[in-house]
Coordinates of C-alpha atoms and ligand atoms in Angstrom, one line a residue:
Chain A
M1 CA -7.1 7.0 -19.4
K2 CA -5.7 3.5 -19.9
A3 CA -5.4 1.8 -16.5
L4 CA -3.6 -1.2 -15.1
V5 CA -4.7 -2.7 -11.8
Y6 CA -2.5 -4.9 -9.8
I7 CA -4.5 -7.6 -7.9
N8 CA -2.9 -9.8 -5.2
T9 CA -2.7 -13.5 -5.9
N10 CA -6.0 -15.3 -5.1
H11 CA -7.7 -12.0 -4.5
F12 CA -10.0 -12.0 -7.5
A13 CA -13.0 -12.2 -5.3
A14 CA -12.0 -9.7 -2.7
K15 CA -14.0 -6.5 -2.1
A16 CA -10.8 -4.4 -2.2
S17 CA -10.1 -5.8 -5.7
F18 CA -13.6 -4.9 -6.9
E19 CA -13.0 -1.4 -5.6
A20 CA -9.7 -1.0 -7.4
V21 CA -11.2 -2.3 -10.7
T22 CA -14.2 0.0 -10.4
Y23 CA -11.8 3.0 -9.8
A24 CA -9.9 2.1 -12.9
K25 CA -13.0 1.7 -14.9
K26 CA -14.1 5.2 -13.9
L27 CA -11.0 6.6 -15.4
G28 CA -12.7 6.0 -18.7
G29 CA -10.2 4.0 -20.7
E30 CA -9.4 0.3 -21.2
V31 CA -8.8 -1.6 -17.9
T32 CA -6.2 -4.4 -17.7
V33 CA -5.6 -6.4 -14.5
V34 CA -2.3 -8.0 -13.7
A35 CA -1.8 -10.8 -11.2
Y36 CA 0.4 -13.9 -10.6
G37 CA -0.3 -17.4 -9.5
N38 CA -3.6 -19.2 -10.0
A39 CA -5.8 -17.6 -12.6
A40 CA -9.0 -19.3 -11.4
G41 CA -11.8 -16.8 -10.9
A42 CA -9.9 -14.0 -12.7
E43 CA -12.7 -13.5 -15.3
A44 CA -15.1 -12.4 -12.6
L45 CA -13.4 -9.0 -12.5
G46 CA -15.0 -8.3 -15.9
V47 CA -18.2 -7.6 -14.0
Y48 CA -16.5 -4.5 -12.5
G49 CA -15.1 -3.3 -15.8
A50 CA -11.9 -5.2 -16.4
N51 CA -11.4 -5.9 -20.1
K52 CA -8.4 -8.2 -19.7
V53 CA -6.6 -10.1 -17.0
L54 CA -3.0 -10.9 -17.4
V55 CA -1.8 -13.7 -15.2
D56 CA 1.8 -14.9 -14.7
S57 CA 1.4 -18.4 -13.5
S58 CA 5.1 -19.2 -13.4
I59 CA 5.1 -18.3 -9.7
N60 CA 2.8 -18.8 -6.8
E61 CA 4.7 -16.6 -4.3
A62 CA 6.5 -13.4 -5.1
D63 CA 8.5 -10.8 -3.2
N64 CA 8.1 -7.1 -3.8
Q65 CA 11.0 -6.9 -6.3
Q66 CA 9.4 -9.7 -8.4
I67 CA 5.9 -8.0 -8.2
T68 CA 7.5 -4.7 -9.2
R69 CA 9.1 -6.3 -12.3
L70 CA 5.7 -8.0 -13.1
V71 CA 3.8 -4.8 -12.9
A72 CA 6.5 -2.8 -14.9
S73 CA 6.3 -5.5 -17.6
A74 CA 2.5 -5.1 -17.8
V75 CA 2.7 -1.3 -18.0
E76 CA 5.1 -1.7 -20.9
A77 CA 2.9 -4.3 -22.6
T78 CA -0.4 -2.3 -22.2
G79 CA 0.8 1.3 -22.4
A80 CA -1.1 2.0 -19.2
E81 CA -1.1 5.7 -18.1
V82 CA -2.3 5.0 -14.6
V83 CA -1.5 2.1 -12.3
I84 CA -3.9 1.3 -9.5
F85 CA -3.2 -0.6 -6.3
S86 CA -5.4 -1.2 -3.3
H87 CA -3.4 0.4 -0.4
D88 CA -2.6 -2.8 1.4
L89 CA 0.7 -4.2 2.7
V90 CA 1.8 -5.5 -0.7
A91 CA 1.1 -2.1 -2.3
K92 CA 3.0 -0.3 0.4
A93 CA 6.1 -2.2 -0.6
V94 CA 5.6 -2.5 -4.4
A95 CA 4.2 0.9 -5.4
P96 CA 7.2 3.0 -4.1
R97 CA 9.6 0.6 -5.9
L98 CA 7.5 0.9 -9.1
S99 CA 7.5 4.7 -8.8
V100 CA 11.3 4.7 -9.0
R101 CA 11.5 2.0 -11.7
L102 CA 8.9 3.7 -14.0
K103 CA 9.8 7.3 -13.1
A104 CA 6.1 7.7 -12.2
G105 CA 4.7 9.8 -9.4
L106 CA 3.0 7.9 -6.6
I107 CA -0.1 9.0 -4.7
S108 CA -0.6 6.8 -1.6
G109 CA -3.8 6.6 0.3
A110 CA -6.1 8.1 -2.4
I111 CA -9.7 8.4 -1.2
A112 CA -11.3 9.8 -4.4
L113 CA -11.1 9.7 -8.2
P114 CA -8.5 12.1 -9.7
E115 CA -9.5 15.6 -10.9
T116 CA -8.1 15.9 -14.4
G117 CA -9.5 19.3 -15.5
N118 CA -6.3 21.1 -14.8
G119 CA -3.4 18.7 -14.5
F120 CA -3.9 15.5 -12.4
T121 CA -4.7 15.8 -8.7
C122 CA -6.1 13.4 -6.2
K123 CA -7.5 13.6 -2.7
V124 CA -5.6 11.7 0.0
N125 CA -5.8 11.2 3.7
V126 CA -3.0 13.0 5.6
F127 CA -2.1 13.6 9.3
S128 CA -3.4 10.1 10.0
G129 CA -7.0 11.0 8.9
K130 CA -7.1 14.4 10.7
A131 CA -7.0 16.2 7.3
F132 CA -7.0 15.7 3.5
G133 CA -4.5 16.8 0.9
N134 CA -4.7 17.3 -2.8
V135 CA -1.7 15.9 -4.5
A136 CA -0.7 16.8 -8.0
V137 CA 1.2 14.2 -10.1
K138 CA 3.5 15.7 -12.8
T139 CA 4.8 12.6 -14.4
A140 CA 3.5 10.9 -17.6
V141 CA 2.6 7.6 -15.8
K142 CA 0.8 7.9 -12.5
I143 CA 0.5 5.4 -9.7
I144 CA -2.4 5.5 -7.3
S145 CA -2.7 3.4 -4.2
L146 CA -6.4 3.5 -3.2
L147 CA -7.5 3.3 0.5
P148 CA -10.0 0.5 1.0
N149 CA -13.6 1.5 1.5
S150 CA -13.2 4.7 -0.5
I151 CA -15.3 3.8 -3.5
Q152 CA -18.3 1.6 -3.9
P153 CA -17.8 -1.4 -6.3
E154 CA -20.0 -1.1 -9.3
N155 CA -21.3 -4.0 -11.3
V156 CA -21.2 -3.0 -15.0
G157 CA -21.9 -6.5 -16.3
G158 CA -18.9 -6.9 -18.5
T159 CA -16.7 -9.9 -19.2
A160 CA -12.9 -10.1 -19.1
T161 CA -10.6 -12.3 -21.1
V162 CA -7.8 -14.0 -19.2
E163 CA -4.4 -14.3 -20.8
A164 CA -1.2 -16.0 -19.7
F165 CA 1.5 -13.4 -19.2
N166 CA 5.3 -13.5 -18.8
G167 CA 6.2 -10.8 -16.3
N168 CA 10.0 -11.5 -16.4
V169 CA 9.8 -11.6 -12.6
G170 CA 13.3 -13.0 -12.0
A171 CA 14.3 -14.8 -8.8
A172 CA 13.0 -14.1 -5.2
A173 CA 15.4 -12.3 -2.8
I174 CA 13.1 -12.8 0.2
K175 CA 12.8 -16.4 1.4
V176 CA 9.6 -17.1 3.2
V177 CA 10.3 -19.5 6.2
D178 CA 6.8 -19.6 7.7
T179 CA 3.3 -18.0 7.2
K180 CA 0.7 -17.6 9.8
K181 CA -2.8 -16.7 8.6
P182 CA -5.5 -16.8 11.3
E183 CA -8.5 -18.7 9.8
G184 CA -11.7 -16.9 9.1
S185 CA -10.8 -13.5 10.6
I186 CA -11.6 -10.4 8.7
P187 CA -8.6 -8.2 7.8
L188 CA -9.2 -5.0 9.8
P189 CA -8.3 -2.4 7.1
E190 CA -10.8 -3.9 4.7
A191 CA -13.7 -4.5 7.2
D192 CA -17.0 -2.7 6.7
L193 CA -18.0 -3.1 10.3
V194 CA -15.6 -2.9 13.2
V195 CA -16.2 -3.5 17.0
S196 CA -13.4 -2.0 19.1
A197 CA -12.7 -1.9 22.8
G198 CA -10.3 -0.2 25.2
R199 CA -9.0 -0.2 28.7
G200 CA -12.5 0.1 30.0
L201 CA -12.9 -3.6 29.4
K202 CA -10.5 -4.2 32.3
G203 CA -8.8 -7.4 31.1
P204 CA -8.3 -9.8 28.2
E205 CA -10.6 -12.3 29.8
N206 CA -13.6 -9.9 29.2
W207 CA -13.2 -9.8 25.4
G208 CA -15.9 -12.5 24.9
I209 CA -18.6 -9.9 24.9
V210 CA -16.7 -7.9 22.3
E211 CA -16.2 -11.0 20.1
D212 CA -19.9 -12.0 20.5
L213 CA -21.0 -8.7 19.2
A214 CA -18.5 -8.8 16.3
N215 CA -19.6 -12.3 15.4
V216 CA -23.3 -11.4 15.2
L217 CA -22.5 -8.4 13.1
G218 CA -19.8 -10.1 10.9
A219 CA -17.4 -7.4 12.1
A220 CA -13.7 -7.3 12.6
T221 CA -12.3 -6.5 16.1
A222 CA -10.0 -3.7 17.0
C223 CA -8.6 -2.1 20.1
S224 CA -7.0 1.0 21.6
R225 CA -3.2 1.2 21.9
P226 CA -2.7 0.5 25.6
V227 CA -4.8 -2.6 25.2
A228 CA -2.3 -3.9 22.5
D229 CA 0.7 -2.6 24.5
I230 CA -0.2 -4.6 27.6
G231 CA -0.8 -7.6 25.5
W232 CA -4.5 -8.0 26.0
R233 CA -5.0 -8.0 22.2
P234 CA -2.6 -8.6 19.3
H235 CA -0.8 -5.6 17.8
H236 CA -2.5 -5.8 14.5
E237 CA -5.8 -4.8 16.2
H238 CA -4.3 -1.5 17.4
V239 CA -6.0 1.4 15.6
G240 CA -5.1 5.0 15.8
Q241 CA -2.4 7.4 14.8
T242 CA 0.4 4.9 15.6
G243 CA -1.7 1.8 14.6
V244 CA -3.9 0.9 11.7
A245 CA -6.0 3.7 10.2
I246 CA -9.4 2.4 9.2
R247 CA -12.5 3.9 7.5
P248 CA -15.3 1.3 7.9
N249 CA -19.0 2.1 7.5
L250 CA -19.6 1.4 11.2
Y251 CA -17.2 1.7 14.1
I252 CA -18.4 0.7 17.6
A253 CA -16.1 1.7 20.4
A254 CA -16.7 0.4 24.0
G255 CA -14.6 1.5 27.0
I256 CA -12.3 3.8 24.9
S257 CA -11.9 7.4 26.0
G258 CA -11.4 8.8 22.6
A259 CA -7.9 10.4 22.9
I260 CA -6.8 12.5 19.9
Q261 CA -4.3 9.8 18.8
H262 CA -7.1 7.2 18.8
L263 CA -9.5 9.3 16.9
A264 CA -6.9 10.0 14.2
G265 CA -7.1 6.4 13.0
V266 CA -10.9 6.0 13.1
N267 CA -12.5 9.4 12.3
G268 CA -12.8 8.4 8.6
S269 CA -15.5 5.9 9.7
K270 CA -18.9 6.7 8.3
V271 CA -20.8 6.1 11.5
I272 CA -19.4 5.9 15.0
V273 CA -21.1 4.5 18.0
V274 CA -19.6 5.1 21.4
I275 CA -20.3 3.2 24.6
N276 CA -18.7 4.7 27.7
S277 CA -19.6 4.9 31.4
D278 CA -18.3 8.4 31.6
S279 CA -20.7 10.9 30.0
E280 CA -17.7 13.3 29.8
A281 CA -15.6 11.0 27.7
P282 CA -14.1 13.0 24.7
F283 CA -15.1 10.2 22.3
F284 CA -18.8 11.4 22.4
K285 CA -17.8 14.6 20.6
A286 CA -16.7 12.4 17.6
A287 CA -19.6 10.0 17.8
D288 CA -22.9 9.8 15.8
Y289 CA -24.6 7.7 18.4
G290 CA -23.7 7.6 22.1
I291 CA -24.6 5.3 25.0
V292 CA -23.6 6.3 28.5
G293 CA -23.5 3.0 30.3
D294 CA -21.4 0.1 31.5
A295 CA -19.9 -1.8 28.6
F296 CA -20.4 -5.0 30.5
E297 CA -24.2 -4.5 30.4
V298 CA -24.6 -2.6 27.1
L299 CA -22.5 -4.9 24.8
P300 CA -24.5 -8.1 25.6
K301 CA -27.8 -6.1 25.2
L302 CA -26.7 -4.8 21.9
T303 CA -25.7 -8.3 20.8
E304 CA -29.2 -9.6 21.8
A305 CA -30.9 -6.7 20.0
L306 CA -28.9 -7.5 16.9
K307 CA -29.7 -11.2 17.0
N308 CA -33.4 -10.3 17.2
F309 CA -33.0 -7.9 14.3
K310 CA -31.1 -10.5 12.2
N311 CA -33.7 -13.2 13.0
A312 CA -36.5 -10.8 11.9
N313 CA -34.9 -9.8 8.7
Chain B
M1 CA 27.2 -3.9 11.1
N2 CA 27.0 -0.5 9.4
I3 CA 23.4 0.7 9.8
L4 CA 21.7 3.8 8.4
V5 CA 18.5 4.9 10.1
C6 CA 16.2 7.4 8.2
I7 CA 14.4 9.8 10.5
S8 CA 11.7 12.3 9.7
K9 CA 10.1 15.0 11.8
S10 CA 6.4 14.9 12.5
P11 CA 4.1 17.2 14.5
D12 CA 3.6 16.1 18.1
T13 CA 0.5 13.8 18.1
T14 CA -1.5 16.2 20.1
S15 CA -0.9 19.1 17.6
K16 CA -3.9 21.0 16.3
I17 CA -4.0 20.4 12.6
A18 CA -4.6 23.6 10.6
F19 CA -3.5 25.2 7.4
T20 CA -2.5 28.7 6.2
D21 CA -1.9 30.6 3.0
G22 CA -5.2 29.7 1.5
N23 CA -5.0 26.1 2.7
T24 CA -1.8 25.4 0.9
K25 CA 0.6 25.2 3.9
F26 CA 0.5 23.3 7.2
D27 CA 0.2 25.8 10.0
E28 CA 3.3 25.4 12.1
N29 CA 2.2 28.0 14.6
G30 CA 2.6 26.5 18.1
V31 CA 3.4 23.1 16.7
Q32 CA 6.0 21.0 18.5
Y33 CA 8.0 18.7 16.2
I34 CA 9.1 15.3 17.3
V35 CA 11.0 12.4 15.7
N36 CA 8.4 10.4 13.8
P37 CA 7.4 7.7 16.4
Y38 CA 8.0 4.8 14.1
D39 CA 11.5 6.0 13.2
E40 CA 12.4 6.6 16.8
W41 CA 10.7 3.9 18.8
Y42 CA 11.3 1.0 16.4
A43 CA 13.9 1.7 13.7
L44 CA 16.4 3.7 15.8
V45 CA 16.1 1.6 18.9
R46 CA 16.4 -1.7 17.1
A47 CA 19.5 -0.4 15.3
L48 CA 21.1 0.5 18.6
E49 CA 20.2 -2.9 20.1
L50 CA 21.9 -4.6 17.1
K51 CA 25.0 -2.5 17.5
E52 CA 25.1 -3.3 21.2
T53 CA 25.0 -7.1 20.5
I54 CA 27.0 -7.4 17.3
G55 CA 29.0 -4.2 17.1
G56 CA 29.0 -1.6 14.3
N57 CA 27.9 1.9 13.7
V58 CA 24.5 3.7 13.6
T59 CA 24.2 6.7 11.4
I60 CA 21.0 8.7 11.2
I61 CA 20.0 10.7 8.2
T62 CA 17.3 13.3 7.7
V63 CA 16.3 15.6 4.8
G64 CA 15.5 18.9 6.4
N65 CA 16.5 22.4 7.3
T66 CA 18.5 23.8 10.3
A67 CA 15.3 23.8 12.5
D68 CA 15.3 20.0 12.2
E69 CA 18.6 19.7 14.1
S70 CA 16.5 19.4 17.3
I71 CA 15.2 16.0 16.2
I72 CA 18.7 15.0 15.1
R73 CA 20.1 15.8 18.5
K74 CA 17.3 13.8 20.1
A75 CA 18.2 10.8 18.0
L76 CA 21.9 11.2 18.8
A77 CA 21.0 11.5 22.5
I78 CA 19.1 8.2 22.3
G79 CA 22.4 6.7 21.1
A80 CA 23.1 7.1 17.3
D81 CA 26.8 7.6 16.6
N82 CA 26.7 10.3 14.0
A83 CA 24.2 12.2 11.9
V84 CA 23.7 13.4 8.3
R85 CA 21.4 16.2 7.3
I86 CA 20.6 16.8 3.7
D87 CA 20.0 20.5 3.6
A88 CA 16.7 20.8 1.9
E89 CA 13.0 21.1 2.4
P90 CA 11.6 17.5 2.1
T91 CA 9.1 18.3 -0.7
D92 CA 7.9 14.8 -1.5
A93 CA 8.9 11.2 -0.8
F94 CA 10.6 10.8 -4.2
F95 CA 12.9 13.8 -3.4
V96 CA 13.7 12.5 0.0
A97 CA 14.3 8.9 -1.2
T98 CA 16.6 10.2 -4.0
Q99 CA 18.8 12.1 -1.5
I100 CA 19.0 9.2 1.0
A101 CA 19.7 6.7 -1.7
E102 CA 22.6 8.8 -3.0
Y103 CA 24.2 9.0 0.4
A104 CA 23.6 5.3 1.1
K105 CA 25.2 4.3 -2.2
K106 CA 28.4 6.1 -1.4
N107 CA 28.7 4.7 2.1
N108 CA 28.1 1.0 1.9
F109 CA 25.5 0.3 4.5
D110 CA 24.6 -3.3 5.4
L111 CA 21.2 -2.2 6.5
V112 CA 18.9 0.8 6.0
L113 CA 16.1 1.1 8.5
T114 CA 13.1 3.4 8.4
G115 CA 9.8 3.6 10.3
K116 CA 6.8 2.1 8.5
E117 CA 5.3 5.5 7.7
T118 CA 5.3 9.0 9.0
I119 CA 2.3 10.1 11.0
N120 CA 1.9 13.3 9.0
Y121 CA 1.9 12.1 5.4
N122 CA 1.3 8.3 6.0
G123 CA 2.8 7.6 2.6
S124 CA 4.9 4.5 3.3
Q125 CA 6.9 5.5 0.3
V126 CA 10.5 6.4 1.2
A127 CA 11.8 3.0 2.2
G128 CA 10.6 1.2 -0.9
M129 CA 11.9 3.9 -3.1
V130 CA 15.4 3.7 -1.5
A131 CA 15.4 0.0 -1.9
E132 CA 14.6 0.3 -5.6
F133 CA 17.3 2.9 -6.1
L134 CA 19.8 0.7 -4.3
D135 CA 18.4 -2.4 -6.1
V136 CA 18.3 -4.4 -2.8
P137 CA 15.6 -6.4 -1.1
F138 CA 13.0 -4.6 1.0
A139 CA 11.3 -6.1 4.0
S140 CA 8.4 -3.9 4.8
Q141 CA 6.5 -3.4 8.0
A142 CA 8.7 -5.7 10.0
S143 CA 7.8 -6.3 13.6
K144 CA 10.9 -8.4 14.5
L145 CA 14.5 -8.3 13.1
D146 CA 17.3 -10.6 14.0
V147 CA 20.7 -10.7 12.4
N148 CA 22.9 -13.8 11.9
G149 CA 26.0 -12.9 9.9
T150 CA 24.7 -11.6 6.6
T151 CA 21.3 -13.1 7.0
L152 CA 18.4 -11.1 8.4
T153 CA 15.4 -13.0 9.9
L154 CA 12.3 -10.9 10.0
E155 CA 8.7 -11.2 11.1
Q156 CA 6.5 -9.0 9.0
E157 CA 2.8 -8.4 8.6
I158 CA 1.2 -9.5 5.4
V159 CA -2.3 -9.1 4.1
G160 CA -4.3 -11.0 6.7
G161 CA -1.5 -12.5 8.7
L162 CA 2.2 -12.8 9.6
Q163 CA 5.2 -14.1 7.8
I164 CA 8.7 -15.1 8.9
V165 CA 11.2 -14.3 6.1
E166 CA 14.9 -14.4 5.5
V167 CA 16.9 -11.8 3.5
S168 CA 20.6 -11.3 2.8
T169 CA 22.2 -7.9 3.5
P170 CA 22.4 -5.3 2.1
A171 CA 18.7 -4.7 2.6
V172 CA 16.2 -2.0 3.5
V173 CA 13.7 -2.7 6.3
S174 CA 10.8 -0.6 7.4
C175 CA 9.9 -1.0 11.1
A176 CA 6.5 -1.4 12.8
K177 CA 5.3 -2.0 16.3
G178 CA 6.9 -4.9 18.1
M179 CA 10.4 -4.3 16.9
A180 CA 11.7 -2.6 20.0
E181 CA 10.7 -0.6 23.0
Q182 CA 10.9 3.2 23.2
R183 CA 14.0 4.5 24.9
I184 CA 14.1 7.8 26.9
P185 CA 17.5 9.6 26.5
N186 CA 19.4 10.1 29.8
M187 CA 21.5 13.1 30.8
R188 CA 24.7 11.5 29.6
G189 CA 23.2 10.8 26.2
I190 CA 21.9 14.3 25.9
M191 CA 25.4 15.8 26.8
A192 CA 27.2 13.4 24.4
A193 CA 24.8 14.3 21.6
R194 CA 26.1 17.8 21.6
T195 CA 29.5 16.8 20.4
K196 CA 28.6 13.9 18.1
P197 CA 29.4 14.5 14.4
L198 CA 26.7 16.1 12.2
E199 CA 27.5 16.3 8.6
V200 CA 25.4 18.7 6.4
I201 CA 25.2 17.9 2.7
S202 CA 23.8 19.9 -0.1
P203 CA 20.9 18.2 -2.0
S204 CA 21.2 17.0 -5.6
A205 CA 18.6 18.3 -8.1
V206 CA 15.6 16.1 -8.5
E207 CA 12.7 16.3 -10.9
V208 CA 9.4 17.0 -9.2
Y209 CA 7.1 14.0 -9.3
T210 CA 4.3 15.0 -6.9
S211 CA 3.3 18.1 -4.9
F212 CA 0.7 18.9 -2.3
E213 CA -1.4 21.6 -3.8
S214 CA -3.9 22.2 -1.0
Y215 CA -5.3 20.8 2.2
S216 CA -8.7 20.6 3.8
L217 CA -10.2 19.5 7.1
P218 CA -13.1 17.0 7.6
D219 CA -16.6 18.4 8.0
A220 CA -17.5 19.0 11.6
K221 CA -19.6 16.2 13.1
K222 CA -23.2 16.9 14.0
A223 CA -24.1 16.5 17.6
C224 CA -24.0 12.9 18.9
R225 CA -27.5 11.3 19.4
M226 CA -27.7 9.8 22.9
I227 CA -29.5 6.5 23.3
D228 CA -30.8 5.0 26.5
P229 CA -28.6 2.0 27.5
S230 CA -31.6 -0.1 28.1
N231 CA -33.0 0.4 24.6
M232 CA -30.5 -1.3 22.3
A233 CA -33.4 -2.1 19.9
E234 CA -33.6 1.6 19.2
L235 CA -29.9 1.8 18.3
V236 CA -30.2 -1.2 16.0
D237 CA -33.2 0.4 14.3
L238 CA -31.3 3.7 13.8
L239 CA -28.3 1.9 12.4
H240 CA -30.5 0.1 10.0
N241 CA -33.1 2.7 9.0
E242 CA -31.3 6.1 9.6
A243 CA -27.6 5.4 9.2
K244 CA -28.1 2.4 6.8
V245 CA -24.9 0.7 7.8
I246 CA -26.4 -2.6 8.8
Ligands
LIG1 C1 2.7 9.5 20.6 C2 1.4 8.8 21.0 C3 0.8 8.0 20.0 C4 -0.4 7.3 20.4 N1 -1.1 6.6 19.5 C5 -2.2 5.9 19.8 C6 -2.9 5.2 18.9 O1 -2.5 5.0 17.7 N2 -4.1 4.6 19.2 C7 -4.6 4.7 20.5 O2 -5.7 4.1 20.8 N3 -4.0 5.4 21.4 C8 -2.8 6.0 21.1 N4 -2.1 6.8 22.1 C9 -2.6 6.7 23.5 C10 -3.8 7.7 23.7 O3 -3.3 8.9 24.1 C11 -4.6 7.1 24.9 O4 -3.8 7.0 26.0 C12 -5.3 5.8 24.6 O5 -6.0 5.8 23.4 C13 -6.3 5.5 25.7 O6 -6.8 4.2 25.5 P1 -8.2 3.8 26.2 O7 -9.2 4.7 25.7 O8 -8.4 2.3 25.9 O9 -7.9 3.9 27.7 P2 -8.3 5.0 28.8 O10 -7.9 6.3 28.4 O11 -7.9 4.5 30.1 O12 -9.9 5.0 28.7 C14 -10.7 4.0 29.2 C15 -12.2 4.5 29.0 O13 -13.0 3.4 29.3 C16 -14.1 4.0 30.1 N5 -14.6 2.9 30.9 C17 -14.1 2.4 32.1 N6 -14.9 1.4 32.5 C18 -15.9 1.3 31.7 C19 -17.0 0.4 31.6 N7 -17.2 -0.5 32.5 N8 -17.9 0.6 30.6 C20 -17.7 1.5 29.6 N9 -16.7 2.4 29.7 C21 -15.8 2.2 30.7 C22 -13.5 5.1 30.8 O14 -14.6 6.1 31.1 C23 -12.5 5.7 29.8 O15 -13.1 6.7 29.0 C24 -0.9 7.5 21.7 C25 -0.3 8.3 22.6 C26 0.9 9.0 22.3 C27 1.5 9.9 23.3

């Protein structure tokens, strides 16, 4: 199937972009990427299977109406049958708009390649990660928004041509007044490794030991809901049923009891390590490795052990 | 300000998730439905706060059957003025968005608010679809919303950060944490909710775009391997050699 992949501006080197292009490549047809802004580095996506990258450089910032028009123009220009997004905040705004504009069924939160033997169905996360659903799409053009960390990027060693593209994006309706991007931090939904802590840490002043571990690992930090609610940590770190749902390779949870609403957002993690002073904490039932102990002692020891490991390897 | 708040039902967060009919249907046995938390805690409460400061009307709308009137009464008890129920099974987001957009088009709302997603299907689809049907701007996942005349000032999450944006009404906004604080309905609200207007409207026909064919549950976890707290080198070794995640 001919696929079109939308990539966020300046995200040509992001892992989530490699995943989306790999996914498109595995659909078996020609792969075109569409993006806006600076085209520098776009050709690198050829390595993952993109044949062509269309870049509309007439704009450097775009709202979701403009991006919708851009992607719709690219679908028209390429005759794509499947449109792929990485399921991030941009996709969550653009993909539904595009669904209406193109009269194309939308699958959000896909975690696997589609089954095309009998119709077109795709596996998605539902009930905040407590279950999976198989969604069938009945329309001619299909839109898939792929959950990060669902597919391994594959280097196929190709090259992509980069072409200027006019997406007829029109004017912006949303005016950006200010942007705050914390430097150097890893966006939680895309992180491979996550260190998380809960009320067991007793206060925001104690997060140093959590951050130390995250730094040594190169992990993102997360927290339980009460910790964000009382303001010990920023809201965007709150994971769970009413927070961010994540599926990293490794999730380390310290001082978190493992309430059902917390588990909902993290049980897609490949490996879960739980550190809790209470051997009866429900989180141990969902864990792969458990340590019954005081987080204030265990976290620094784990950080030390990891430092030794990193130095030796 | 004339505000429409879209609400959806979702199973109580402690519900056991199971399926029936050969894994094709969600098992509702013993499941308590609640107003989807994002719709209730953030979209509805912020709409009420705006009404209290600048005046106006708050209408809630849901696509559902008679059983869903309990969540409608809850939203009215919290303070919405009137309610609309589109009398249909909410089969997919496109169906729901089509119905809501049709109602919204006829009733000239300045602002349509939704939660950022439902906690059962997690699609984040309805709000963006409604915005496209209405051909108006869509501010997604807003954690703050202030109104000054016809200008909305919003704080929203973006990939890897935060953005402050301005949008003119009419607009659609999906609401995330930070927007407002949960309100518990009081006795007066619950009594008043009984007599507030609830309009029931027949759905219009919609082409089926997507459908859930079947469901499955994750594989059961194998027993957790316990590690001595004084032996973190062992954990590191297992993560490297056995789990292969570092
Ligand atoms: C509608 C609804 C939605 C919700 N959504 C979410 C959600 O999205 N995400 C979420 O996280 N929660 C959510 N919750 C809240 C959830 O039910 C729990 O209350 C919450 O997850 C508990 O957070 P916690 O584990 O940090 O704190 P607690 O439950 O207080 O647990 C603290 C844990 O730390 C351990 N501990 C204490 N001291 C130490 C120490 N020194 N060393 C090691 N361990 C220690 C304790 O044994 C305990 O297990 C929701 C609740 C509701 C009703």
